[in-house]
Each structure stands twice: as C-alpha cells, then as structure tokens.
Short mmCIF file of C-alpha atoms in Angstrom, two decimals:
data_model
loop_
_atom_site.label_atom_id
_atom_site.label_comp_id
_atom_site.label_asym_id
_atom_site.label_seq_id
_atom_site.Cartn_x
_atom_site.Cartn_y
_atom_site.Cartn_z
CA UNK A 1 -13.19 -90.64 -35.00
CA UNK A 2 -12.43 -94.54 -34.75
CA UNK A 3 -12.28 -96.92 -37.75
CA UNK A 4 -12.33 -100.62 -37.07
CA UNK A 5 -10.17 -102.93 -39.51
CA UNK A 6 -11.18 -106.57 -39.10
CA UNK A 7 -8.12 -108.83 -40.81
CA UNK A 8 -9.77 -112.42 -39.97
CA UNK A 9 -11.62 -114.14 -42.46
CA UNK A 10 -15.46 -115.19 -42.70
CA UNK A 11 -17.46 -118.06 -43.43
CA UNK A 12 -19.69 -116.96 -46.25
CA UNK A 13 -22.24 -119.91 -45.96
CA UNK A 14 -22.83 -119.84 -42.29
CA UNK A 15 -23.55 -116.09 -42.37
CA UNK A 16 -25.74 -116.19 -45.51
CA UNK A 17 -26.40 -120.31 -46.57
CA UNK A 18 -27.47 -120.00 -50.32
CA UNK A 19 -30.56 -122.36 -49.75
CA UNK A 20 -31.95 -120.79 -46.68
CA UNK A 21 -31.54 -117.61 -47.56
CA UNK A 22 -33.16 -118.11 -50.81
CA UNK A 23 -35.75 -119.51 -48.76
CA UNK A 24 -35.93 -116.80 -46.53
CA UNK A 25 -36.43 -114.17 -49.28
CA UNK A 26 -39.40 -116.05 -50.59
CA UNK A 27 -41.29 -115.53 -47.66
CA UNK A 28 -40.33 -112.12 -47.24
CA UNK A 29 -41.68 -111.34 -50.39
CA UNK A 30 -44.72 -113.34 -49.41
CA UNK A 31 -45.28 -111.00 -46.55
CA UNK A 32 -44.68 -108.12 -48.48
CA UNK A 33 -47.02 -109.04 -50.92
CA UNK A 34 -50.14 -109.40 -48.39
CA UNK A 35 -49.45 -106.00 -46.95
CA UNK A 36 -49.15 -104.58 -50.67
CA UNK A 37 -53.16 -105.92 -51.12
CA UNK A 38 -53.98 -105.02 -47.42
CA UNK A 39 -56.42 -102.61 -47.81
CA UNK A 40 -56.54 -101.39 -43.91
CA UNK A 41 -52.82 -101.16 -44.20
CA UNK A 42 -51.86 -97.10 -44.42
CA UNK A 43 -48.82 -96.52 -46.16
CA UNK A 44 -46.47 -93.11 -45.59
CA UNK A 45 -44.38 -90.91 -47.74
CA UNK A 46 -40.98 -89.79 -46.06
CA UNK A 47 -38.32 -87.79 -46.67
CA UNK A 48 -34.81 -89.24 -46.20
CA UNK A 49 -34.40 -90.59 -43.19
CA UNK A 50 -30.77 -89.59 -43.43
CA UNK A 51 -30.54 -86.07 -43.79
CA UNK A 52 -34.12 -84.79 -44.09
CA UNK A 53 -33.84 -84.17 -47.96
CA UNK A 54 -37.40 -83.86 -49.51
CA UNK A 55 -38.22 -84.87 -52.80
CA UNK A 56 -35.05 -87.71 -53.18
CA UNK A 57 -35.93 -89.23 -56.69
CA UNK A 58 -36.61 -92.30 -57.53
CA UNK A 59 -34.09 -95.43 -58.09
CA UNK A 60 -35.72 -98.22 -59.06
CA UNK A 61 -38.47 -100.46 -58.23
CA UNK A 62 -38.54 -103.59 -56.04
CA UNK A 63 -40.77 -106.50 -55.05
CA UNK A 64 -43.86 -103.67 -55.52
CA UNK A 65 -41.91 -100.90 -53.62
CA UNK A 66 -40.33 -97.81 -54.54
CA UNK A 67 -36.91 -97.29 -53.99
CA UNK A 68 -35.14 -93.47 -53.38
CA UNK A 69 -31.46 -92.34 -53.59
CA UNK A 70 -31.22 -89.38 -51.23
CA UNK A 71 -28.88 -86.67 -53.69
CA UNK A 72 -27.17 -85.17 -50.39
CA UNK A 73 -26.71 -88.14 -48.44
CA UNK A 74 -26.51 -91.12 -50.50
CA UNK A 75 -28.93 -92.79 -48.38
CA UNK A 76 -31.63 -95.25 -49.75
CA UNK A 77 -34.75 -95.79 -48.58
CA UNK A 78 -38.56 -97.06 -49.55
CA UNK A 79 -41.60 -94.25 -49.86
CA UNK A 80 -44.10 -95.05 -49.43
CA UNK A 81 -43.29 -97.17 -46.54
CA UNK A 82 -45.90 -99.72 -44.00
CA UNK A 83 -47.14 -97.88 -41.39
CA UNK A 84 -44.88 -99.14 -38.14
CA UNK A 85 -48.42 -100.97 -36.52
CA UNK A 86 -48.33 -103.90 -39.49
CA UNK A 87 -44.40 -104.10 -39.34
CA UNK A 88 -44.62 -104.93 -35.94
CA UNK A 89 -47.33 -107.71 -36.91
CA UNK A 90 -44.97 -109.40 -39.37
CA UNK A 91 -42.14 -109.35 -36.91
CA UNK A 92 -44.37 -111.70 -34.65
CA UNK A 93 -45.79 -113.29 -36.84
CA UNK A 94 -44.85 -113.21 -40.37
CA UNK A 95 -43.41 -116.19 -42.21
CA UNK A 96 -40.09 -114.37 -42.85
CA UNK A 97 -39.77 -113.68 -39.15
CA UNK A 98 -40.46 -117.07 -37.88
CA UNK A 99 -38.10 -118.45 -40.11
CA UNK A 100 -35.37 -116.11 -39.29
CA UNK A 101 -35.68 -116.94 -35.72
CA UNK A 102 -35.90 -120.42 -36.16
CA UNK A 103 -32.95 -120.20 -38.75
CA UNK A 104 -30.27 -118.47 -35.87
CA UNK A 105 -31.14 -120.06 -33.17
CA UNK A 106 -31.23 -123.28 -34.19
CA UNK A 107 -29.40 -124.46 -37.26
CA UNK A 108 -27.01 -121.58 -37.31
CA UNK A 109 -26.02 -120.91 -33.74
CA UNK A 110 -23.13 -122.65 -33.14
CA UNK A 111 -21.18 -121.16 -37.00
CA UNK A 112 -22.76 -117.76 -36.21
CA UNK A 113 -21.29 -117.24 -32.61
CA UNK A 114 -17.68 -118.20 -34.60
CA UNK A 115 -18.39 -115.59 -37.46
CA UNK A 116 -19.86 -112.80 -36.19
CA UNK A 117 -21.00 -112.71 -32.59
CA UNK A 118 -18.26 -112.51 -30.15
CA UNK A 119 -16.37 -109.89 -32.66
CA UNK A 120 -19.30 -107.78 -31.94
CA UNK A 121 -19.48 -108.00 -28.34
CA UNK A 122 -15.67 -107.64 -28.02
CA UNK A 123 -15.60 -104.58 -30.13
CA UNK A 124 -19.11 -103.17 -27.92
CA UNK A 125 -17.22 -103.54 -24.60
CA UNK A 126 -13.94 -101.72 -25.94
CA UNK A 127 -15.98 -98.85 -26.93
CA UNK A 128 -17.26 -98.85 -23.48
CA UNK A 129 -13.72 -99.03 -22.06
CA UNK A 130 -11.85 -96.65 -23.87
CA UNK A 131 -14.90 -94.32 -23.16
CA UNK A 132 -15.85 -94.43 -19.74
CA UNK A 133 -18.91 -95.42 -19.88
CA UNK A 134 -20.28 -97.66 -16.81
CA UNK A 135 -21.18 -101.09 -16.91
CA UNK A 136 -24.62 -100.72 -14.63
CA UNK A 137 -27.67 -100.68 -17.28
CA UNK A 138 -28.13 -102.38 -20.71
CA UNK A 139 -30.92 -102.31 -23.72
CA UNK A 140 -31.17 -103.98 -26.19
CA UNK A 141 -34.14 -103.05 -29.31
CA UNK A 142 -34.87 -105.93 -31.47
CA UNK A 143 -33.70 -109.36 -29.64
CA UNK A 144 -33.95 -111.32 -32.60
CA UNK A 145 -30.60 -113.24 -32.06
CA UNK A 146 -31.01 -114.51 -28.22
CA UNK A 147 -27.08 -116.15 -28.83
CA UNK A 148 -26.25 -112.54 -28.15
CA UNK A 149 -28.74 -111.26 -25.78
CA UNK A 150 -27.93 -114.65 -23.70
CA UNK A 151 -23.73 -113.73 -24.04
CA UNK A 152 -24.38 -110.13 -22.52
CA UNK A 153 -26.86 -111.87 -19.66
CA UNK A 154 -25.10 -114.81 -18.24
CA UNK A 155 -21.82 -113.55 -17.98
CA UNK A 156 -23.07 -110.90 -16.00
CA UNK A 157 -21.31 -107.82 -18.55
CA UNK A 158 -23.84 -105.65 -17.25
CA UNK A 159 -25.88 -105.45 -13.95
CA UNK A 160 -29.29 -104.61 -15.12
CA UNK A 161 -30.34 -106.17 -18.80
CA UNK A 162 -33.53 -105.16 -20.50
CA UNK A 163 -34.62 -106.39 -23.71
CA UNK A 164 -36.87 -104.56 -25.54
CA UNK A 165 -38.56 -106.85 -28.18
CA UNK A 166 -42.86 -107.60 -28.67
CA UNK A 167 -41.69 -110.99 -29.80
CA UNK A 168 -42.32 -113.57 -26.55
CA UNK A 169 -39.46 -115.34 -25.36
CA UNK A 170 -38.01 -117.23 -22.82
CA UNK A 171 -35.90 -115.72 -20.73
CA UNK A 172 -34.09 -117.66 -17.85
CA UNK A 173 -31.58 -115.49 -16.90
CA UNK A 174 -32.01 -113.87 -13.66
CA UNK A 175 -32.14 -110.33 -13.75
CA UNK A 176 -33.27 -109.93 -16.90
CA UNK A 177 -36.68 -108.46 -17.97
CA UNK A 178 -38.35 -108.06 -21.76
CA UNK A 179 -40.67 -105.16 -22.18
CA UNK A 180 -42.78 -104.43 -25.30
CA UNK A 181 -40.97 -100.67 -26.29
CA UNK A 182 -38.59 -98.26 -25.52
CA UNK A 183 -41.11 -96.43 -23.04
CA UNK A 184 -42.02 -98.91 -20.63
CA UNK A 185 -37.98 -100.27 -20.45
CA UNK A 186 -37.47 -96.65 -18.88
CA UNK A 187 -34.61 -94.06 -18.95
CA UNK A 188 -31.51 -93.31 -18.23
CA UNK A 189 -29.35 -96.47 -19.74
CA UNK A 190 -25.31 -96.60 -20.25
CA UNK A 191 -25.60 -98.79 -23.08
CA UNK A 192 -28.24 -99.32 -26.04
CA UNK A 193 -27.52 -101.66 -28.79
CA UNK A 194 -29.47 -102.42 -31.63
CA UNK A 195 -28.96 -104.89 -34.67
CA UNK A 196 -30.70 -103.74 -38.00
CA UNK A 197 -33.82 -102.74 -36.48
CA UNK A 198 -33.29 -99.26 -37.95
CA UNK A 199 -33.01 -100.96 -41.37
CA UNK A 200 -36.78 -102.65 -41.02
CA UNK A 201 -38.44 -99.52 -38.86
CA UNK A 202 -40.84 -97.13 -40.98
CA UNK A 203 -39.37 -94.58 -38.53
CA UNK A 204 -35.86 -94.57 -38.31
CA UNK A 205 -35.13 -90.99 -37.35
CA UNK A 206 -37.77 -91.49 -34.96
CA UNK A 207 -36.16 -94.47 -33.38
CA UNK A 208 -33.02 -93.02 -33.11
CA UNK A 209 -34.50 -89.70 -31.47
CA UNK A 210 -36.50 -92.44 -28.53
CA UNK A 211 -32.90 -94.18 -27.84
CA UNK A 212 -30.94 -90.71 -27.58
CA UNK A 213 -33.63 -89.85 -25.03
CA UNK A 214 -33.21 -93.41 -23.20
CA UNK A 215 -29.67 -92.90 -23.08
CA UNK A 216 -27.87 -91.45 -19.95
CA UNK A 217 -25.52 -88.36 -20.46
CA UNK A 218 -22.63 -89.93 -21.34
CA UNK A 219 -24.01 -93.13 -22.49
CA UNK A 220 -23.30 -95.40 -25.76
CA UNK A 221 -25.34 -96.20 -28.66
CA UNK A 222 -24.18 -98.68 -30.59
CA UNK A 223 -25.79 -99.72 -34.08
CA UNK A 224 -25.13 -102.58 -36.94
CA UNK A 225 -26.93 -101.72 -40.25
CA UNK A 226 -26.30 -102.22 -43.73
CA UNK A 227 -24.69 -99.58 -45.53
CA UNK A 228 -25.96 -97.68 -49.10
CA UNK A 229 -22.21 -96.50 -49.66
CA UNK A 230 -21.03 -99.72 -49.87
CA UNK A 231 -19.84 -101.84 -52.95
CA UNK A 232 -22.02 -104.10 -53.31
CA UNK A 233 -25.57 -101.62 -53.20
CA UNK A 234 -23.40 -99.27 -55.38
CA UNK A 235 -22.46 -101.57 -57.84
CA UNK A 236 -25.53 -104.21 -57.88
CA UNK A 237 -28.00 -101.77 -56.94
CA UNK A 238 -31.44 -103.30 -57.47
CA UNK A 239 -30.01 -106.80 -58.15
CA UNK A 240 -27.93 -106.18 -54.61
CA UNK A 241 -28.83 -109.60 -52.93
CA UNK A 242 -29.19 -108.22 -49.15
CA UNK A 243 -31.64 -105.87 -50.62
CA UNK A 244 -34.98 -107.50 -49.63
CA UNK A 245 -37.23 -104.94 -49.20
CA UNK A 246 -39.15 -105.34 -45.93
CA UNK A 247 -35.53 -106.35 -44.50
CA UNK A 248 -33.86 -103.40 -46.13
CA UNK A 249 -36.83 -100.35 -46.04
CA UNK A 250 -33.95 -97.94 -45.10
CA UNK A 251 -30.06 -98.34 -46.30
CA UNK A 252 -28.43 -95.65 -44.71
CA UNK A 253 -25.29 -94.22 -45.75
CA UNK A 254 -21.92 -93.20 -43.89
CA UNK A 255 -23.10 -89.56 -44.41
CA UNK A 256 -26.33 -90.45 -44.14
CA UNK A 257 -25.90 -92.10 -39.99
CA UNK A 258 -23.70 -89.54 -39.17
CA UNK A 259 -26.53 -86.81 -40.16
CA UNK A 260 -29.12 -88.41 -38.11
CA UNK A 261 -26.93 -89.24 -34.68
CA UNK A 262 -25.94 -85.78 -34.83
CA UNK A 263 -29.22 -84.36 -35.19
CA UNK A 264 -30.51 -86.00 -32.11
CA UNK A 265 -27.40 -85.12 -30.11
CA UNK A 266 -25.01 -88.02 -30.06
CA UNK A 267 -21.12 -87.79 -30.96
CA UNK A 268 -20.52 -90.39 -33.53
CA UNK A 269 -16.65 -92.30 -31.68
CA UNK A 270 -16.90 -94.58 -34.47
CA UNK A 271 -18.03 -95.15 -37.74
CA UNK A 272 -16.61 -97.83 -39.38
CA UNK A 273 -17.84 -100.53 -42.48
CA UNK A 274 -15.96 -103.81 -41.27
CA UNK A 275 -17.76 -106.28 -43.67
CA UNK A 276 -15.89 -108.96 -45.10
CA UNK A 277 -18.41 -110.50 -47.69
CA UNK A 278 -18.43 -107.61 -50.32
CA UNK A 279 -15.68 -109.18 -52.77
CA UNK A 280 -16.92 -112.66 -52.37
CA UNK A 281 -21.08 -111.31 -53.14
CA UNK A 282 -20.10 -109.48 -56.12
CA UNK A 283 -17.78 -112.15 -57.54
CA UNK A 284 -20.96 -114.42 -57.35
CA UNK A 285 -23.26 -112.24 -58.54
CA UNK A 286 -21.12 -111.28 -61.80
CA UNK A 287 -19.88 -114.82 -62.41
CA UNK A 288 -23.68 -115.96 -63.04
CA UNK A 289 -24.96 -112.96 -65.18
CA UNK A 290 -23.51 -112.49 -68.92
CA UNK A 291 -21.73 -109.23 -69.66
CA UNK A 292 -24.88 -106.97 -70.95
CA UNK A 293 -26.96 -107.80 -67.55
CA UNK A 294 -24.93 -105.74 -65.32
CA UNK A 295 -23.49 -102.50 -65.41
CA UNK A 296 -20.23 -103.34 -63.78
CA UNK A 297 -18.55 -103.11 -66.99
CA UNK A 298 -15.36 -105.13 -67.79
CA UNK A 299 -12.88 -103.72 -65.33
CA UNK A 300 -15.15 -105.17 -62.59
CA UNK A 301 -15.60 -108.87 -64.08
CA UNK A 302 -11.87 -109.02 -65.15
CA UNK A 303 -11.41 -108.22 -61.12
CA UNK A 304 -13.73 -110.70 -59.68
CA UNK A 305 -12.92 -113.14 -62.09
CA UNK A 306 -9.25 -113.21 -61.23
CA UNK A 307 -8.59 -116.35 -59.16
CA UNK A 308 -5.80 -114.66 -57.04
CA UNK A 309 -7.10 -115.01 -53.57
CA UNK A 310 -4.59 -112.29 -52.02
CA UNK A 311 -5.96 -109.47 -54.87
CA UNK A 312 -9.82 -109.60 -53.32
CA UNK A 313 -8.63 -110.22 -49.68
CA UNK A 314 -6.56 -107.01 -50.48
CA UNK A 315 -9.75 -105.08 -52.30
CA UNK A 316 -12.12 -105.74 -49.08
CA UNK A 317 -9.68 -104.55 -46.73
CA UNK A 318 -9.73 -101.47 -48.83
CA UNK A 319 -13.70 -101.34 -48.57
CA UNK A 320 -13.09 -101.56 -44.89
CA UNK A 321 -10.33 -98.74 -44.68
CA UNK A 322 -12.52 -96.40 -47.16
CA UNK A 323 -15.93 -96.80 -45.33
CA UNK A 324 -16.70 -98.56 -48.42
CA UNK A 325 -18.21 -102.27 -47.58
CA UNK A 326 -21.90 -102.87 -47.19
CA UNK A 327 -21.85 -103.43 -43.51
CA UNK A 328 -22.39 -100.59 -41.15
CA UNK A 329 -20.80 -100.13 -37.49
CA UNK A 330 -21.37 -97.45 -35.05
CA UNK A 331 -20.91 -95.81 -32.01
CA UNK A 332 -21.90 -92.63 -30.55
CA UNK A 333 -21.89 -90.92 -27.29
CA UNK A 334 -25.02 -89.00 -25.58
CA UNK A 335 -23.80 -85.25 -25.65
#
C-alpha cells in the first residue's frame, strides 16, 4: 500500500486565516446550537462508524455534544448525532455553510488553488494512472469548493462529470450535470471523490456503502478527511482547533478508514496523512496557554518552542511518514 510524502511547504493563513476562521466557528456553533433546542430534530445513537465497536466511551464534551473514542479503532465520533434530514438543511442554508462557500470561492480562491488544490488533483489522476482505471465517468459528493469541481470540468479530465451536491449552483460547463444524491447521479462510475463530507454525514458507513455500490468494478474512490490518529487531535484533544463539532461529527482514524473501505469491498492503494500544518497548530496552540492548561507536558512545549525552523519541518515530515498528521488521504479500488 502507497504512502504519499509531500516535501513543499504551506501557507498556514490562506488555508485556515485566524479571523475568518474564528468567524466561521461562531456560526457553526450558532447552528449547532438551534438544532440542540430543535425540538422536531431526532437525534441517533451510533456505534463507531469505524469498526462497528458498540459501547465506545465517552471523551469529552463539546459545544453541547458528546464526544467517543472508539477503544479498537481509535476513531472519534459524536452520539448522539442530527438526524442526516436537518444536516442537509444547514448545508443549504445554515450560516456556517454560507459563509464557507462564500469564504473559498471568493476571498480565498486564488491562495487556495496554490496550497492545496492542484496537489490534490495531481495526486487523484496518478492514482488513476498507475491503476488503470478509465477516464470516462466522474462524481463528485459534496461540491462545496467549485475551484475544483470547475479544474476537473473544463479541462475535460473526464468525459462525463456529475456533481452530486443539494446546494444550487451554477454550472456552465458543458457536459456537466448536478443531481440532488447518489441515487439519481446513477451507477457504474470510474471515479468518486469526496472532500470531508464523511466527516459532517450522520451516516458515514452508510455513505461509504452508497459510493462502493456507485462505483464500477475496478473503479476509484478517493477521500480527504481529517484524521483522529493524528498529532494534533491526540495531543489537543478537545481544545484541537479543527474540531468544530458539526464540521467534525466523525474523525476517523487510519485503522478506523481502512475498517470501513474494507467492509464494503474496496482495496485501500493508499492511505496516507500528508498534512503539513500539524507542527505549526500545536506550536500556536501551546505558545498561548500556560503550562497547567494542557497536557502536553514539557517535552512538547520545549519542542514547539524551539525556534529552529529545520527541527519542526523535520517532525511533520515524520507525521507524514508515520500516518501520524491530522489530515487524511485515500484511495481504494472497487473489488
């Protein structure tokens, strides 16, 4: 199995900005907060969505939700969870989502293609090569970032494109279509990507087991997540800044994916944890807390605190190399 290394550096700010993002968890937890008093909203206890492991105990508590660390799998996840009906709601039309959109494809577009988009799509289409897998049908769950959807459209990577996605668009593109779910874009696809939409679904075993059965024998499923077996969810836990709830209702782990592609009959060709922000979050996050608010202890502060910028370029390549950063990447084949 295949694990990507990525050497090049990244622009903290234009992935993350401090004051939009700050901005942006406000009205997440604004949104949460008015499904919490919801009445008609139902909410549903899981098991892991990792490995299936019932009765995963309790973490911690969050922004009015319950956290669980899975003892088999390491995966974390929220029970009781929305049901998927007032998810989809906020992803239309919550505050947090219009901001988001707004956010990337406007203000952010241009530093977000440098950081993080075309490294994507290059590493998608290699996957595809070195596989054999054909270049006639595309889906895509989620759509949120239409930077990427549009790169994969107009230069023609693929000839049919479907976008699955209840948010309305606009898509010029000729020979593109948007459909509302997985069951009216139809089966039989060589390639289905999705970006963190398994992180906000109430369902993620469930959403895996609908793409497996979209895909084509033979075909690719490729996935972006965060990752639970990370450094900084392992180490910041509760306080781990890309932990906003409704954003982050399921972390799972590198045991924890693998589990769940295998169960619904994919080959996992690579699993990898290429994030490049790890260091650089935790350094933050211990520089602004005294010693007795975290439990990194000393060896971690005297790290982070060390100004030598080789020593933590050095320690998040070997997060990358370990399947240790809290960025997830994978790919698996239909069986």
């Amino acid at each position: 199995m295949k694990t990507s290394i990525i050497l090049d550096e990244i622009d903290r700010d234009a992935v993350r900005p401090a004051k939009e993002f700050s901005r942006y968890a406000e009205y997440l937890r604004f949104d949460l907060a008015r499904l919490l008093i919801e009445d008609e909203v139902r909410w549903i206890e899981r098991d892991c969505p990792g490995c299936c492991y019932q009765g995963a105990p309790v973490l911690f508590h969050k922004d009015g939700v319950t956290y669980h660390d899975c003892p088999r799998c390491f995966t974390r996840f929220v029970s009781p969870v929305p049901e998927q009906a007032a998810l989809d709601v906020l992803g239309v039309r919550g505050r947090a989502a219009q901001f988001r959109r707004h956010l990337f494809e406007q203000r952010l577009k241009e530093r977000f293609q440098a950081s993080l988009r075309t490294n994507v799509l290059d590493w998608l289409l290699q996957r595809c090569d070195e596989n054999g897998v054909g270049g006639t049908s595309y889906c895509e769950i989620g759509g949120e970032n239409l930077g990427w959807f549009a790169d994969v459209a107009e230069n023609r990577l693929f000839e049919q494109v479907t976008l699955v996605s209840s948010i309305p668009m606009v898509l010029e593109t000729p020979g593109v279509r948007q459909v509302g779910s997985l069951e009216q874009a139809g089966q039989g696809f060589d390639v289905l990507v999705t970006h963190t939409a398994l992180d906000r679904h109430s369902d993620p075993d469930g959403l895996l087991g609908q793409m497996a059965d979209h895909l084509a024998p033979g075909g690719l499923l490729a996935i972006t997540a965060a990752c639970a077996s990370g450094l900084e969810h392992r180490l910041l836990g509760r306080d781990a800044p890309s932990l906003l709830p409704l954003d982050r209702l399921t972390v799972f782990s590198v045991e924890g994916i693998q589990m769940a592609l295998e169960r619904h009959g994919l080959r996992v060709i690579e699993l990898s944890t290429p994030g490049r922000m790890d260091v650089e979050t935790v350094a933050s996050y211990l520089a602004e807390r005294v010693p007795q608010e975290t439990g990194g202890g000393d060896f971690w502060r005297y790290l982070m605190g060390r100004s030598d910028p080789m020593l933590r370029r050095n320690l998040q390549i070997f997060l990358q190399e370990n399947l240790l950063s809290s960025y997830l990447r994978v790919a698996a084949i239909k069986v």
